[in-house]
mmCIF file of C-alpha atoms (C1' of nucleotides) in Angstrom:
data_model
loop_
_atom_site.group_PDB
_atom_site.id
_atom_site.type_symbol
_atom_site.label_atom_id
_atom_site.label_comp_id
_atom_site.label_asym_id
_atom_site.label_seq_id
_atom_site.Cartn_x
_atom_site.Cartn_y
_atom_site.Cartn_z
ATOM 1 C CA MET A 315 56.596 100.972 111.948
ATOM 2 C CA GLU A 316 54.626 97.803 112.511
ATOM 3 C CA SER A 317 55.316 96.151 109.212
ATOM 4 C CA ILE A 318 55.021 92.546 108.269
ATOM 5 C CA ALA A 319 58.738 92.098 108.662
ATOM 6 C CA GLU A 320 58.504 92.086 112.437
ATOM 7 C CA ILE A 321 55.630 89.688 112.683
ATOM 8 C CA GLN A 322 56.880 86.996 110.433
ATOM 9 C CA ARG A 323 59.760 85.840 112.604
ATOM 10 C CA SER A 324 58.239 85.296 115.987
ATOM 11 C CA ASP A 325 59.871 81.891 116.125
ATOM 12 C CA SER A 326 63.388 83.301 116.080
ATOM 13 C CA ALA A 327 65.543 82.332 119.032
ATOM 14 C CA LYS A 328 67.138 85.766 119.038
ATOM 15 C CA PRO A 329 65.066 88.926 118.749
ATOM 16 C CA SER A 330 67.508 90.564 116.364
ATOM 17 C CA THR A 331 66.189 93.579 114.565
ATOM 18 C CA PRO A 332 68.332 94.646 111.609
ATOM 19 C CA GLU A 333 69.667 97.663 113.474
ATOM 20 C CA ILE A 334 70.641 95.796 116.609
ATOM 21 C CA ASP A 335 72.144 93.163 114.386
ATOM 22 C CA ALA A 336 74.401 95.727 112.744
ATOM 23 C CA LEU A 337 75.500 97.016 116.123
ATOM 24 C CA VAL A 338 76.224 93.559 117.408
ATOM 25 C CA ARG A 339 78.083 92.776 114.223
ATOM 26 C CA GLU A 340 80.185 95.859 114.721
ATOM 27 C CA ILE A 341 81.051 94.766 118.240
ATOM 28 C CA ILE A 342 81.830 91.222 117.218
ATOM 29 C CA ASP A 343 84.095 92.486 114.460
ATOM 30 C CA ARG A 344 85.928 94.611 116.926
ATOM 31 C CA VAL A 345 86.126 92.110 119.679
ATOM 32 C CA ALA A 346 86.909 89.064 117.593
ATOM 33 C CA ASP A 347 90.410 90.384 117.396
ATOM 34 C CA LYS A 348 93.463 88.399 118.266
ATOM 35 C CA TRP A 349 95.322 91.015 120.270
ATOM 36 C CA THR A 350 92.244 92.330 122.018
ATOM 37 C CA MET A 351 91.459 88.910 123.378
ATOM 38 C CA LEU A 352 95.021 88.256 124.476
ATOM 39 C CA VAL A 353 95.361 91.615 126.203
ATOM 40 C CA LEU A 354 92.040 91.006 127.872
ATOM 41 C CA GLU A 355 93.245 87.674 129.166
ATOM 42 C CA VAL A 356 96.526 89.041 130.482
ATOM 43 C CA LEU A 357 94.804 91.873 132.312
ATOM 44 C CA GLU A 358 92.210 89.511 133.712
ATOM 45 C CA GLU A 359 94.936 87.342 135.190
ATOM 46 C CA GLN A 360 97.445 89.981 136.163
ATOM 47 C CA GLY A 361 95.280 92.884 137.249
ATOM 48 C CA THR A 362 97.203 96.116 136.727
ATOM 49 C CA VAL A 363 100.038 95.897 134.221
ATOM 50 C CA ARG A 364 102.448 98.381 132.668
ATOM 51 C CA PHE A 365 102.933 98.872 128.962
ATOM 52 C CA THR A 366 106.193 97.037 128.426
ATOM 53 C CA ARG A 367 105.281 94.215 130.768
ATOM 54 C CA LEU A 368 101.967 93.850 128.986
ATOM 55 C CA GLY A 369 103.785 93.437 125.693
ATOM 56 C CA GLU A 370 105.970 90.738 127.194
ATOM 57 C CA LEU A 371 103.043 88.856 128.665
ATOM 58 C CA VAL A 372 100.989 89.008 125.501
ATOM 59 C CA GLY A 373 103.965 87.896 123.471
ATOM 60 C CA GLY A 374 104.690 88.370 119.802
ATOM 61 C CA VAL A 375 103.032 91.747 119.554
ATOM 62 C CA SER A 376 104.787 94.786 118.133
ATOM 63 C CA GLN A 377 104.609 97.930 120.182
ATOM 64 C CA LYS A 378 102.750 99.538 117.346
ATOM 65 C CA MET A 379 99.922 97.014 117.442
ATOM 66 C CA LEU A 380 99.960 96.952 121.214
ATOM 67 C CA THR A 381 99.488 100.703 121.355
ATOM 68 C CA LYS A 382 96.787 100.548 118.751
ATOM 69 C CA THR A 383 94.953 97.738 120.499
ATOM 70 C CA LEU A 384 95.172 99.445 123.875
ATOM 71 C CA ARG A 385 93.866 102.730 122.502
ATOM 72 C CA GLN A 386 90.986 100.958 120.903
ATOM 73 C CA MET A 387 90.153 99.027 124.038
ATOM 74 C CA GLU A 388 90.354 102.207 126.063
ATOM 75 C CA SER A 389 88.049 103.924 123.606
ATOM 76 C CA ASP A 390 85.606 101.039 123.876
ATOM 77 C CA GLY A 391 85.595 101.305 127.631
ATOM 78 C CA LEU A 392 87.227 97.930 128.214
ATOM 79 C CA ILE A 393 90.302 99.218 129.997
ATOM 80 C CA VAL A 394 91.493 102.276 131.875
ATOM 81 C CA ARG A 395 94.840 103.834 131.152
ATOM 82 C CA THR A 396 96.549 105.516 134.061
ATOM 83 C CA VAL A 397 99.486 107.831 133.556
ATOM 84 C CA HIS A 398 101.704 108.469 136.550
ATOM 85 C CA PRO A 399 103.503 111.759 135.899
ATOM 86 C CA VAL A 400 106.928 110.677 136.983
ATOM 87 C CA ILE A 401 110.269 110.333 135.300
ATOM 88 C CA PRO A 402 110.698 107.927 133.715
ATOM 89 C CA PRO A 403 107.025 107.723 132.662
ATOM 90 C CA HIS A 404 104.873 105.070 134.234
ATOM 91 C CA VAL A 405 101.665 104.028 132.532
ATOM 92 C CA ASP A 406 99.533 101.134 133.600
ATOM 93 C CA TYR A 407 96.428 99.459 132.327
ATOM 94 C CA GLN A 408 93.614 97.590 133.990
ATOM 95 C CA LEU A 409 90.224 96.220 133.072
ATOM 96 C CA THR A 410 87.051 98.135 133.645
ATOM 97 C CA GLU A 411 83.916 96.388 134.810
ATOM 98 C CA LEU A 412 82.889 96.195 131.168
ATOM 99 C CA GLY A 413 86.229 94.671 130.258
ATOM 100 C CA ARG A 414 85.921 92.073 132.974
ATOM 101 C CA SER A 415 82.480 91.132 131.767
ATOM 102 C CA LEU A 416 83.780 90.631 128.250
ATOM 103 C CA SER A 417 86.651 88.582 129.547
ATOM 104 C CA GLU A 418 84.190 86.419 131.375
ATOM 105 C CA ALA A 419 82.049 86.067 128.283
ATOM 106 C CA PHE A 420 85.036 85.064 126.225
ATOM 107 C CA CYS A 421 86.091 82.574 128.846
ATOM 108 C CA GLY A 422 83.881 79.968 127.220
ATOM 109 C CA VAL A 423 85.887 80.123 124.027
ATOM 110 C CA TRP A 424 89.093 79.875 125.998
ATOM 111 C CA LEU A 425 87.910 76.759 127.755
ATOM 112 C CA TRP A 426 86.722 75.366 124.459
ATOM 113 C CA ALA A 427 90.174 75.877 122.986
ATOM 114 C CA GLU A 428 91.793 74.155 125.925
ATOM 115 C CA LYS A 429 89.412 71.278 125.729
ATOM 116 C CA TYR A 430 89.280 70.679 122.001
ATOM 117 C CA HIS A 431 92.585 71.809 120.542
ATOM 118 C CA ASP A 432 93.668 68.228 120.083
ATOM 119 C CA ALA A 433 90.401 67.432 118.343
ATOM 120 C CA VAL A 434 91.039 70.329 115.983
ATOM 121 C CA PHE A 435 94.558 69.181 115.239
ATOM 122 C CA ALA A 436 93.317 65.658 114.643
ATOM 123 C CA ALA A 437 90.672 66.986 112.283
ATOM 124 C CA ARG A 438 93.315 68.936 110.397
ATOM 125 C CA GLN A 439 95.447 65.881 109.943
ATOM 126 C CA ALA A 440 92.515 63.809 108.775
ATOM 127 C CA PHE A 441 91.596 66.580 106.366
ATOM 128 C CA ARG A 442 95.080 66.643 104.911
ATOM 129 C CA GLN A 443 94.978 62.895 104.435
ATOM 130 C CA ARG A 444 91.677 63.192 102.652
ATOM 131 C CA GLN A 445 93.119 65.829 100.323
ATOM 132 C CA ARG A 446 96.116 63.638 99.474
ATOM 133 C CA PRO A 447 94.764 60.247 98.503
ATOM 134 C CA ALA A 448 98.092 59.152 97.016
ATOM 135 C CA MET B 103 118.091 85.851 131.797
ATOM 136 C CA GLU B 104 115.449 85.068 134.377
ATOM 137 C CA SER B 105 115.929 82.578 137.127
ATOM 138 C CA ILE B 106 113.059 82.890 139.544
ATOM 139 C CA ALA B 107 110.580 83.775 136.863
ATOM 140 C CA GLU B 108 109.667 80.212 136.074
ATOM 141 C CA ILE B 109 109.025 79.036 139.590
ATOM 142 C CA GLN B 110 106.784 81.834 140.738
ATOM 143 C CA ARG B 111 103.739 80.888 138.714
ATOM 144 C CA SER B 112 102.439 77.886 140.547
ATOM 145 C CA ASP B 113 99.458 79.914 141.731
ATOM 146 C CA SER B 114 98.091 80.474 138.265
ATOM 147 C CA ALA B 115 94.391 79.865 137.933
ATOM 148 C CA LYS B 116 94.919 78.033 134.665
ATOM 149 C CA PRO B 117 97.311 75.100 134.468
ATOM 150 C CA SER B 118 98.827 76.348 131.230
ATOM 151 C CA THR B 119 102.085 74.758 130.321
ATOM 152 C CA PRO B 120 103.983 76.677 127.630
ATOM 153 C CA GLU B 121 103.234 74.032 125.041
ATOM 154 C CA ILE B 122 99.498 73.869 125.692
ATOM 155 C CA ASP B 123 99.485 77.621 125.803
ATOM 156 C CA ALA B 124 100.925 77.797 122.302
ATOM 157 C CA LEU B 125 98.306 75.357 121.030
ATOM 158 C CA VAL B 126 95.501 77.266 122.648
ATOM 159 C CA ARG B 127 96.886 80.485 121.276
ATOM 160 C CA GLU B 128 96.901 78.975 117.840
ATOM 161 C CA ILE B 129 93.266 77.985 118.190
ATOM 162 C CA ILE B 130 92.224 81.358 119.533
ATOM 163 C CA ASP B 131 93.985 83.099 116.665
ATOM 164 C CA ARG B 132 92.139 80.935 114.235
ATOM 165 C CA VAL B 133 88.794 81.025 115.886
ATOM 166 C CA ALA B 134 88.743 84.670 116.929
ATOM 167 C CA ASP B 135 88.006 85.432 113.341
ATOM 168 C CA LYS B 136 85.168 87.578 112.199
ATOM 169 C CA TRP B 137 83.900 85.419 109.357
ATOM 170 C CA THR B 138 84.359 82.161 111.214
ATOM 171 C CA MET B 139 82.156 83.385 114.010
ATOM 172 C CA LEU B 140 79.496 84.707 111.682
ATOM 173 C CA VAL B 141 79.395 81.523 109.621
ATOM 174 C CA LEU B 142 79.215 79.532 112.814
ATOM 175 C CA GLU B 143 76.268 81.561 113.970
ATOM 176 C CA VAL B 144 74.390 81.243 110.694
ATOM 177 C CA LEU B 145 74.864 77.495 110.585
ATOM 178 C CA GLU B 146 73.839 77.185 114.208
ATOM 179 C CA GLU B 147 70.603 78.956 113.478
ATOM 180 C CA GLN B 148 69.860 77.632 110.023
ATOM 181 C CA GLY B 149 71.133 74.082 110.136
ATOM 182 C CA THR B 150 72.105 73.013 106.634
ATOM 183 C CA VAL B 151 72.819 75.843 104.236
ATOM 184 C CA ARG B 152 74.107 76.105 100.682
ATOM 185 C CA PHE B 153 77.075 78.182 99.605
ATOM 186 C CA THR B 154 75.338 81.165 98.040
ATOM 187 C CA ARG B 155 72.639 81.300 100.684
ATOM 188 C CA LEU B 156 75.319 81.184 103.362
ATOM 189 C CA GLY B 157 77.006 84.190 101.816
ATOM 190 C CA GLU B 158 73.737 86.076 101.800
ATOM 191 C CA LEU B 159 72.975 85.235 105.400
ATOM 192 C CA VAL B 160 76.430 86.146 106.625
ATOM 193 C CA GLY B 161 76.307 89.360 104.673
ATOM 194 C CA GLY B 162 79.139 91.535 103.450
ATOM 195 C CA VAL B 163 81.490 88.668 102.794
ATOM 196 C CA SER B 164 83.234 88.237 99.465
ATOM 197 C CA GLN B 165 83.004 84.802 97.941
ATOM 198 C CA LYS B 166 86.738 84.546 98.178
ATOM 199 C CA MET B 167 86.728 84.955 101.942
ATOM 200 C CA LEU B 168 83.682 82.776 102.295
ATOM 201 C CA THR B 169 85.361 79.948 100.447
ATOM 202 C CA LYS B 170 88.544 80.384 102.423
ATOM 203 C CA THR B 171 86.718 80.497 105.727
ATOM 204 C CA LEU B 172 84.636 77.440 104.893
ATOM 205 C CA ARG B 173 87.689 75.441 103.817
ATOM 206 C CA GLN B 174 89.434 76.344 107.007
ATOM 207 C CA MET B 175 86.477 75.476 109.152
ATOM 208 C CA GLU B 176 86.112 72.188 107.338
ATOM 209 C CA SER B 177 89.767 71.459 107.888
ATOM 210 C CA ASP B 178 89.397 72.255 111.569
ATOM 211 C CA GLY B 179 86.501 69.853 111.866
ATOM 212 C CA LEU B 180 83.912 72.521 112.595
ATOM 213 C CA ILE B 181 81.739 71.897 109.582
ATOM 214 C CA VAL B 182 81.025 69.218 107.008
ATOM 215 C CA ARG B 183 80.850 70.017 103.333
ATOM 216 C CA THR B 184 78.527 67.894 101.260
ATOM 217 C CA VAL B 185 78.689 67.890 97.486
ATOM 218 C CA HIS B 186 75.646 66.678 95.592
ATOM 219 C CA PRO B 187 76.829 65.688 92.134
ATOM 220 C CA VAL B 188 74.039 67.263 90.172
ATOM 221 C CA ILE B 189 73.809 69.988 87.574
ATOM 222 C CA PRO B 190 73.865 72.741 88.551
ATOM 223 C CA PRO B 191 76.164 71.879 91.443
ATOM 224 C CA HIS B 192 74.700 71.742 94.899
ATOM 225 C CA VAL B 193 76.963 72.039 97.931
ATOM 226 C CA ASP B 194 75.774 72.424 101.450
ATOM 227 C CA TYR B 195 77.374 72.998 104.786
ATOM 228 C CA GLN B 196 76.451 72.101 108.318
ATOM 229 C CA LEU B 197 78.032 72.127 111.738
ATOM 230 C CA THR B 198 79.720 69.125 113.233
ATOM 231 C CA GLU B 199 79.402 68.317 116.893
ATOM 232 C CA LEU B 200 82.677 70.168 117.418
ATOM 233 C CA GLY B 201 81.347 73.171 115.547
ATOM 234 C CA ARG B 202 78.204 73.234 117.638
ATOM 235 C CA SER B 203 80.242 73.125 120.826
ATOM 236 C CA LEU B 204 82.301 76.107 119.661
ATOM 237 C CA SER B 205 79.176 77.955 118.738
ATOM 238 C CA GLU B 206 77.864 77.352 122.188
ATOM 239 C CA ALA B 207 81.122 78.514 123.732
ATOM 240 C CA PHE B 208 81.062 81.674 121.693
ATOM 241 C CA CYS B 209 77.485 82.311 122.628
ATOM 242 C CA GLY B 210 78.660 84.182 125.717
ATOM 243 C CA VAL B 211 80.422 86.769 123.605
ATOM 244 C CA TRP B 212 77.354 87.114 121.442
ATOM 245 C CA LEU B 213 75.171 87.767 124.409
ATOM 246 C CA TRP B 214 77.740 90.182 125.752
ATOM 247 C CA ALA B 215 77.663 92.125 122.513
ATOM 248 C CA GLU B 216 73.885 92.272 122.573
ATOM 249 C CA LYS B 217 73.846 93.388 126.154
ATOM 250 C CA TYR B 218 76.641 95.923 126.151
ATOM 251 C CA HIS B 219 76.885 97.377 122.690
ATOM 252 C CA ASP B 220 75.271 100.586 123.842
ATOM 253 C CA ALA B 221 77.732 100.799 126.723
ATOM 254 C CA VAL B 222 80.571 100.462 124.230
ATOM 255 C CA PHE B 223 79.167 103.158 121.992
ATOM 256 C CA ALA B 224 78.675 105.425 124.979
ATOM 257 C CA ALA B 225 82.264 104.778 126.037
ATOM 258 C CA ARG B 226 83.466 105.680 122.567
ATOM 259 C CA GLN B 227 81.618 108.939 122.587
ATOM 260 C CA ALA B 228 82.923 109.816 126.033
ATOM 261 C CA PHE B 229 86.417 108.947 124.846
ATOM 262 C CA ARG B 230 86.117 111.217 121.865
ATOM 263 C CA GLN B 231 84.928 114.058 124.084
ATOM 264 C CA ARG B 232 87.889 113.497 126.356
ATOM 265 C CA GLN B 233 90.262 113.697 123.405
ATOM 266 C CA ARG B 234 88.781 117.002 122.266
ATOM 267 C CA PRO B 235 88.864 119.346 125.250
ATOM 268 C CA ALA B 236 88.461 122.540 123.201
ATOM 269 C "C1'" DC C 463 109.774 104.229 129.936
ATOM 270 C "C1'" DT C 464 106.085 105.155 126.917
ATOM 271 C "C1'" DG C 465 104.701 105.996 122.867
ATOM 272 C "C1'" DC C 466 104.122 108.626 118.302
ATOM 273 C "C1'" DA C 467 105.811 109.060 113.352
ATOM 274 C "C1'" DT C 468 107.704 107.276 109.394
ATOM 275 C "C1'" DC C 469 109.140 103.984 105.985
ATOM 276 C "C1'" DC C 470 108.529 99.716 104.075
ATOM 277 C "C1'" DC C 471 107.238 95.063 103.161
ATOM 278 C "C1'" DA C 472 103.942 91.182 103.535
ATOM 279 C "C1'" DA C 473 99.482 89.485 104.135
ATOM 280 C "C1'" DA C 474 94.425 90.152 104.082
ATOM 281 C "C1'" DG C 475 90.791 91.076 101.529
ATOM 282 C "C1'" DG C 476 87.556 93.008 97.629
ATOM 283 C "C1'" DA C 477 86.144 92.987 92.484
ATOM 284 C "C1'" DT C 478 85.955 90.873 88.437
ATOM 285 C "C1'" DA C 479 86.269 87.368 84.980
ATOM 286 C "C1'" DC C 480 86.225 82.751 83.923
ATOM 287 C "C1'" DT C 481 85.206 77.369 84.349
ATOM 288 C "C1'" DG C 482 83.082 72.605 85.374
ATOM 289 C "C1'" DC D 668 75.809 77.036 91.464
ATOM 290 C "C1'" DA D 669 80.081 76.823 93.362
ATOM 291 C "C1'" DG D 670 83.905 77.768 93.014
ATOM 292 C "C1'" DT D 671 89.212 79.142 90.969
ATOM 293 C "C1'" DA D 672 92.388 82.645 89.212
ATOM 294 C "C1'" DT D 673 93.754 87.211 88.700
ATOM 295 C "C1'" DC D 674 94.440 91.866 89.764
ATOM 296 C "C1'" DC D 675 94.549 95.509 92.824
ATOM 297 C "C1'" DT D 676 93.723 98.115 97.178
ATOM 298 C "C1'" DT D 677 93.840 98.119 102.128
ATOM 299 C "C1'" DT D 678 95.563 96.749 106.336
ATOM 300 C "C1'" DG D 679 98.820 94.449 109.433
ATOM 301 C "C1'" DG D 680 102.894 94.671 111.293
ATOM 302 C "C1'" DG D 681 108.197 94.991 111.834
ATOM 303 C "C1'" DA D 682 112.155 98.469 112.225
ATOM 304 C "C1'" DT D 683 113.934 102.651 113.321
ATOM 305 C "C1'" DG D 684 114.223 107.258 115.068
ATOM 306 C "C1'" DC D 685 112.705 110.633 118.116
ATOM 307 C "C1'" DA D 686 110.169 113.213 121.955
ATOM 308 C "C1'" DG D 687 108.316 113.937 126.710
#
DNA sequence: CTGCATCCCAAAGGATACTG
DNA sequence: CAGTATCCTTTGGGATGCAG
């Protein structure tokens, strides 16, 4: 197993073996999802939330995608889904410890967006100008 | 319609006005993109990289999506695109200060993925078991 | 109320061929 | 080399109807 491949990159900042890299990639792909992040944020702020309310708070999500996203997050261990066997049905969602940790990790991006959105919009405008030189 | 709904959120941890919220949402939508994050990471680690090499390092990206992603990132002020007018053409990309700051912000998610990917996979397996009770 | 199933359309994305 | 243009497949996502 000790091939040359492992030795030659001892200066790498991250000790990413190809296999770990693939795993991490898989997670990033999954997690770098619009609805996942928004649901995560809502649950972080609101605690325990019911299905319909969650859809309202997220905003602009179809119930189809909401269901899909929630199932996926549940499968990934980010949230717990609790069904109260009453009529009418009552289902609520909340973050797991894992979910909270991801929310915290993503917080940096959120703060970045809050801090630099105007810089981004300015850059876009400048870019458009550059593309249209009369 | 709702009457009290607007007043009751003065205790929110984040001072998000509806307008800022929409802007931030827009940025998150844009930035919570698979290829954007991967390109960002490659450029963070490698510094200045050429088009083809970038595609190789990112891995699994079609040149169509790579081009699209790069254009978008350039427009958003995350990267600079430098064209060297030689034959054959030589174009390289590097992060701007803004791009580096986003990379840093996203670093938390990266570390999260590295730390918890096995927890996620375990959760998935447990979930599958739960769904197949005989 | 919560969601699954279906139909259907629009957008994302891959493969390939071609150009400066 | 660094794209653009084209075609085609996959996925996203809205609408509706229905069940528990």
